[in-house]
Amino acid sequence: MLPTKKLLPEDGSPLKDPERYRRLVGKLNYLTVTRPDISFVVSVLSQFMATPYTGHWDAALRVLRYLKNTPGLGILYSDQGHCRVGAFTEDGDGRISGFSDADWAGCPISRRSTTGYCVFVGGNLVSWKSKKQHTVSRSSAESEYRAMADVTSEMIWIRRLLRELGVTSDDLMRLYCDNQSAIHIAKNQVFHEKTKHIEVDCHLIRDRIVGTQKDPPSIQPIHVKTEFQLADIFTKPLRKVQIDFICSKLGMINIYAPT
C-alpha cells in the first residue's frame, strides 16, 4: 500500500471475479504467520472481501510484488544473551518486552483507530498483531492506551505460558510506547473525569505497573521515540526505508541477501 493513499469501500470499479481476490487475500492471511511485515496491509485488504473493487485488487498485487522481491525474508530465532530490542540493550535470557502503537482515527470509513503491537522474549519476536479497535477513540492518548492494554494482556499471557513450561523470570516486563500522555495516565494514581471511559483499561495496566496486595509490579512503561517505535509497521503503511529498518529490528533477515 502507498503511505499516502487510504483504501475506500468503492475504490475503482467492482471486480468481475471477486472469488479471485478472496482466494489471494486468504492465502496472504496464512503468510502473516511468518511475515509480520505484511500484517497491517493484509488486515486492511481483508475488510473488502465481500465486495472487492479494482483498487483493492491493485493493492493486493502490490503486496505480491513486495513479496516477490523479498522471498527469503523471515524471522531468525537465536540465543542472543545481551541483545538489542529495537534501540535498547536488554538481557536476552527470558526478558519479555513489548512495543505498542496506535494510528488514531486511521480508518477513513469508521474513524476507528488501529492497534499494533509486537512482543519479544529474550530479544526474539514471538507475537505481533494489527487490528482495528472495537470503538472510536476520542483522542490519540485514548487509542494509544487501548493498544497498551492489548499488549499488556498478551505479555501477561506469554509470561504465564513460560511459567507453565518451567521458564521463570522476576524481571519487570518492559512496555515501550511513544505517547507520553498514555504513559502518564498509566502511572497516575488518580482517575480524572476525562478518562473514566477507559477506566477498565486503566485498572488493567496500572495494577501491573504499581502492583496489588497479591501481585508485585510486573510491567515497566518506557517512552520510546517515534522513529524507534517498532509497532509502527502494524498500524500504518510505511515507506521502504522505514520498512527495512523496522524489519531488521524485528529480527528479520533475508537469506538470499548478498553478504
Coordinates of C-alpha atoms in Angstrom, one line a residue:
M1 CA 0.0 0.0 0.0
L2 CA 1.1 3.5 -0.7
P3 CA 1.6 5.6 2.5
T4 CA -0.3 8.5 1.0
K5 CA -3.4 6.5 0.0
K6 CA -6.3 5.2 2.0
L7 CA -8.4 2.3 0.6
L8 CA -12.1 3.1 0.4
P9 CA -15.1 0.7 0.0
E10 CA -15.7 1.8 -3.6
D11 CA -12.2 2.2 -5.0
G12 CA -12.5 1.9 -8.7
S13 CA -15.0 -0.5 -10.3
P14 CA -16.3 -3.8 -8.9
L15 CA -14.2 -6.8 -9.8
K16 CA -15.7 -9.2 -12.3
D17 CA -14.3 -12.2 -10.4
P18 CA -14.4 -11.4 -6.6
E19 CA -13.5 -15.0 -5.7
R20 CA -10.1 -14.5 -7.2
Y21 CA -9.5 -11.6 -4.7
R22 CA -10.8 -13.6 -1.8
R23 CA -8.5 -16.6 -2.6
L24 CA -5.5 -14.3 -2.8
V25 CA -6.2 -12.4 0.4
G26 CA -6.9 -15.7 2.2
K27 CA -3.5 -17.0 1.2
L28 CA -1.9 -13.8 2.3
N29 CA -3.6 -14.2 5.7
Y30 CA -1.8 -17.5 6.2
L31 CA 1.5 -15.9 5.2
T32 CA 1.3 -13.3 8.0
V33 CA 2.1 -16.2 10.4
T34 CA 5.7 -15.9 9.3
R35 CA 5.8 -12.5 7.7
P36 CA 4.8 -9.8 10.3
D37 CA 5.8 -7.1 7.8
I38 CA 2.6 -7.6 5.8
S39 CA 0.2 -7.9 8.8
F40 CA -1.2 -4.4 8.5
V41 CA -1.9 -4.4 4.8
V42 CA -3.4 -7.8 4.8
S43 CA -5.8 -6.8 7.7
V44 CA -6.9 -3.8 5.6
L45 CA -7.4 -5.9 2.4
S46 CA -9.5 -8.4 4.4
Q47 CA -12.1 -5.7 5.1
F48 CA -13.2 -5.7 1.5
M49 CA -13.7 -9.4 1.0
A50 CA -17.4 -9.1 0.4
T51 CA -17.3 -6.6 -2.5
P52 CA -13.8 -6.0 -3.7
Y53 CA -13.0 -3.3 -6.3
T54 CA -10.2 -2.8 -8.7
G55 CA -8.4 -0.5 -6.3
H56 CA -8.3 -3.3 -3.7
W57 CA -7.0 -5.8 -6.3
D58 CA -4.2 -3.4 -7.3
A59 CA -3.2 -3.0 -3.6
A60 CA -3.1 -6.8 -3.3
L61 CA -0.9 -7.1 -6.3
R62 CA 1.4 -4.5 -4.8
V63 CA 1.8 -6.8 -1.8
L64 CA 2.6 -9.7 -4.2
R65 CA 5.3 -7.6 -5.9
Y66 CA 6.8 -6.8 -2.5
L67 CA 6.8 -10.5 -1.6
K68 CA 8.4 -11.4 -4.9
N69 CA 11.3 -9.0 -4.2
T70 CA 11.8 -10.4 -0.7
P71 CA 11.3 -14.2 -1.0
G72 CA 13.9 -15.1 1.6
L73 CA 12.8 -12.6 4.3
G74 CA 12.0 -14.2 7.6
I75 CA 12.4 -14.2 11.4
L76 CA 15.7 -15.5 12.8
Y77 CA 15.5 -17.0 16.3
S78 CA 18.7 -17.3 18.2
D79 CA 20.2 -17.3 21.7
Q80 CA 21.2 -13.6 21.9
G81 CA 22.4 -13.2 25.5
H82 CA 22.7 -9.5 26.0
C83 CA 20.6 -8.4 23.0
R84 CA 19.2 -5.3 21.4
V85 CA 15.5 -4.9 21.3
G86 CA 14.8 -2.0 18.9
A87 CA 17.2 0.7 20.1
F88 CA 17.5 -0.7 23.6
T89 CA 20.0 -3.2 25.1
E90 CA 18.5 -5.9 27.3
D91 CA 19.3 -9.2 28.9
G92 CA 18.4 -11.9 26.4
D93 CA 17.6 -14.8 28.9
G94 CA 13.8 -14.7 29.1
R95 CA 13.0 -11.0 29.5
I96 CA 9.7 -10.1 27.9
S97 CA 9.4 -6.7 26.1
G98 CA 6.6 -5.2 24.1
F99 CA 6.1 -2.3 21.8
S100 CA 2.6 -0.8 21.3
D101 CA 1.3 1.8 19.0
A102 CA -2.0 3.1 17.5
D103 CA -3.0 5.0 14.4
W104 CA -5.6 7.4 15.8
A105 CA -8.8 7.5 13.7
G106 CA -6.8 5.9 10.8
C107 CA -9.8 4.2 9.2
P108 CA -11.4 6.6 6.7
I109 CA -14.7 4.6 6.9
S110 CA -15.4 4.2 10.6
R111 CA -12.7 6.5 12.0
R112 CA -11.7 3.8 14.4
S113 CA -8.1 3.5 15.4
T114 CA -5.7 0.7 14.5
T115 CA -3.9 -1.2 17.3
G116 CA -0.4 -2.6 16.6
Y117 CA 1.9 -4.4 18.9
C118 CA 4.8 -6.8 19.0
V119 CA 6.3 -8.9 21.9
F120 CA 9.8 -10.1 22.3
V121 CA 11.1 -12.9 24.6
G122 CA 14.9 -12.8 25.1
G123 CA 15.2 -10.4 22.1
N124 CA 13.3 -12.7 19.7
L125 CA 10.0 -11.8 18.2
V126 CA 7.2 -14.2 19.3
S127 CA 3.9 -12.3 18.9
W128 CA 2.5 -9.5 16.9
K129 CA -0.9 -8.1 16.0
S130 CA -2.5 -5.5 13.8
K131 CA -6.2 -4.9 14.4
K132 CA -8.8 -2.2 14.2
Q133 CA -10.1 -1.2 17.6
H134 CA -13.7 -2.0 18.6
T135 CA -14.7 1.5 19.4
V136 CA -13.9 5.1 18.3
S137 CA -11.3 6.8 20.4
R138 CA -11.8 10.5 21.2
S139 CA -8.1 11.3 21.5
S140 CA -4.8 9.9 20.4
A141 CA -3.9 9.2 24.0
E142 CA -7.1 7.0 24.4
S143 CA -6.2 5.0 21.3
E144 CA -2.6 4.5 22.5
Y145 CA -3.9 3.5 25.9
R146 CA -6.2 0.8 24.4
A147 CA -3.2 -0.5 22.5
M148 CA -1.1 -0.6 25.7
A149 CA -3.9 -2.6 27.4
D150 CA -3.9 -5.1 24.5
V151 CA -0.2 -5.7 24.6
T152 CA -0.2 -5.9 28.4
S153 CA -2.7 -8.8 28.2
E154 CA -0.5 -10.5 25.6
M155 CA 2.6 -10.1 27.7
I156 CA 0.9 -11.5 30.8
W157 CA -0.4 -14.5 28.9
I158 CA 3.1 -15.2 27.5
R159 CA 4.7 -15.0 31.0
R160 CA 2.1 -17.4 32.3
L161 CA 2.8 -19.8 29.4
L162 CA 6.5 -19.6 30.1
R163 CA 6.0 -20.4 33.7
E164 CA 3.9 -23.5 32.8
L165 CA 6.9 -24.6 30.6
G166 CA 9.3 -24.1 33.6
V167 CA 10.8 -20.8 32.4
T168 CA 10.5 -18.3 35.2
S169 CA 11.8 -14.7 35.5
D170 CA 11.2 -12.0 38.1
D171 CA 12.4 -9.2 35.8
L172 CA 9.9 -6.5 35.0
M173 CA 8.4 -6.7 31.6
R174 CA 9.2 -3.6 29.6
L175 CA 6.4 -1.9 27.6
Y176 CA 7.6 0.7 25.1
C177 CA 5.2 3.4 23.9
D178 CA 5.8 6.7 22.0
N179 CA 2.9 8.6 23.6
Q180 CA 3.8 10.5 26.8
S181 CA 0.1 11.1 27.7
A182 CA -0.7 7.4 27.7
I183 CA 2.3 6.6 29.9
H184 CA 1.3 9.4 32.3
I185 CA -2.3 8.1 32.6
A186 CA -0.9 4.6 33.3
K187 CA 1.3 5.9 36.2
N188 CA -1.2 8.4 37.6
Q189 CA -3.0 7.1 40.7
V190 CA -6.0 9.4 40.3
F191 CA -8.7 8.9 37.7
H192 CA -9.8 12.1 36.0
E193 CA -13.3 12.6 34.7
K194 CA -11.9 12.7 31.1
T195 CA -10.5 9.2 31.4
K196 CA -13.5 7.5 33.0
H197 CA -14.5 5.9 29.7
I198 CA -11.2 3.9 29.7
E199 CA -11.3 3.1 33.4
V200 CA -11.2 -0.7 32.8
D201 CA -8.0 -0.4 30.7
C202 CA -6.6 1.9 33.3
H203 CA -7.1 -0.7 36.1
L204 CA -5.6 -3.5 34.0
I205 CA -2.4 -1.6 33.1
R206 CA -2.0 0.2 36.4
D207 CA -2.3 -2.9 38.5
R208 CA 0.6 -4.3 36.6
I209 CA 2.7 -1.2 36.9
V210 CA 2.0 -0.3 40.5
G211 CA 1.2 -3.8 41.8
T212 CA -1.5 -5.1 44.2
Q213 CA -1.6 -6.7 47.6
K214 CA -1.3 -10.1 46.0
D215 CA 0.9 -9.4 42.9
P216 CA 4.0 -7.3 42.8
P217 CA 4.6 -4.9 39.9
S218 CA 5.4 -6.7 36.7
I219 CA 5.5 -4.1 33.9
Q220 CA 7.7 -1.0 33.4
P221 CA 6.4 1.5 30.8
I222 CA 9.1 3.2 28.9
H223 CA 8.9 6.1 26.4
V224 CA 10.4 5.5 23.0
K225 CA 11.0 7.9 20.2
T226 CA 8.7 7.6 17.2
E227 CA 11.5 6.7 14.9
F228 CA 12.3 3.7 17.1
Q229 CA 8.7 2.6 17.5
L230 CA 8.7 -0.9 16.1
A231 CA 5.0 -1.3 16.2
D232 CA 4.6 1.4 13.6
I233 CA 4.7 -1.3 10.9
F234 CA 1.5 -2.8 12.3
T235 CA -0.6 0.4 12.3
K236 CA 0.0 2.2 9.0
P237 CA 1.6 1.9 5.6
L238 CA 5.3 2.9 5.6
R239 CA 7.9 3.7 3.0
K240 CA 10.5 1.2 2.0
V241 CA 13.3 2.7 4.1
Q242 CA 11.2 2.6 7.3
I243 CA 10.0 -1.0 6.5
D244 CA 13.6 -2.2 6.0
F245 CA 14.7 -0.5 9.3
I246 CA 11.9 -2.0 11.4
C247 CA 12.2 -5.4 9.8
S248 CA 15.9 -5.5 10.8
K249 CA 15.0 -4.5 14.4
L250 CA 12.3 -7.2 14.5
G251 CA 15.0 -9.8 13.8
M252 CA 14.0 -10.5 10.2
I253 CA 16.8 -11.4 7.8
N254 CA 16.8 -12.1 4.1
I255 CA 18.7 -15.4 3.5
Y256 CA 19.2 -14.5 -0.2
A257 CA 20.7 -11.1 0.5
P258 CA 24.4 -10.8 -0.5
T259 CA 26.8 -10.9 2.4

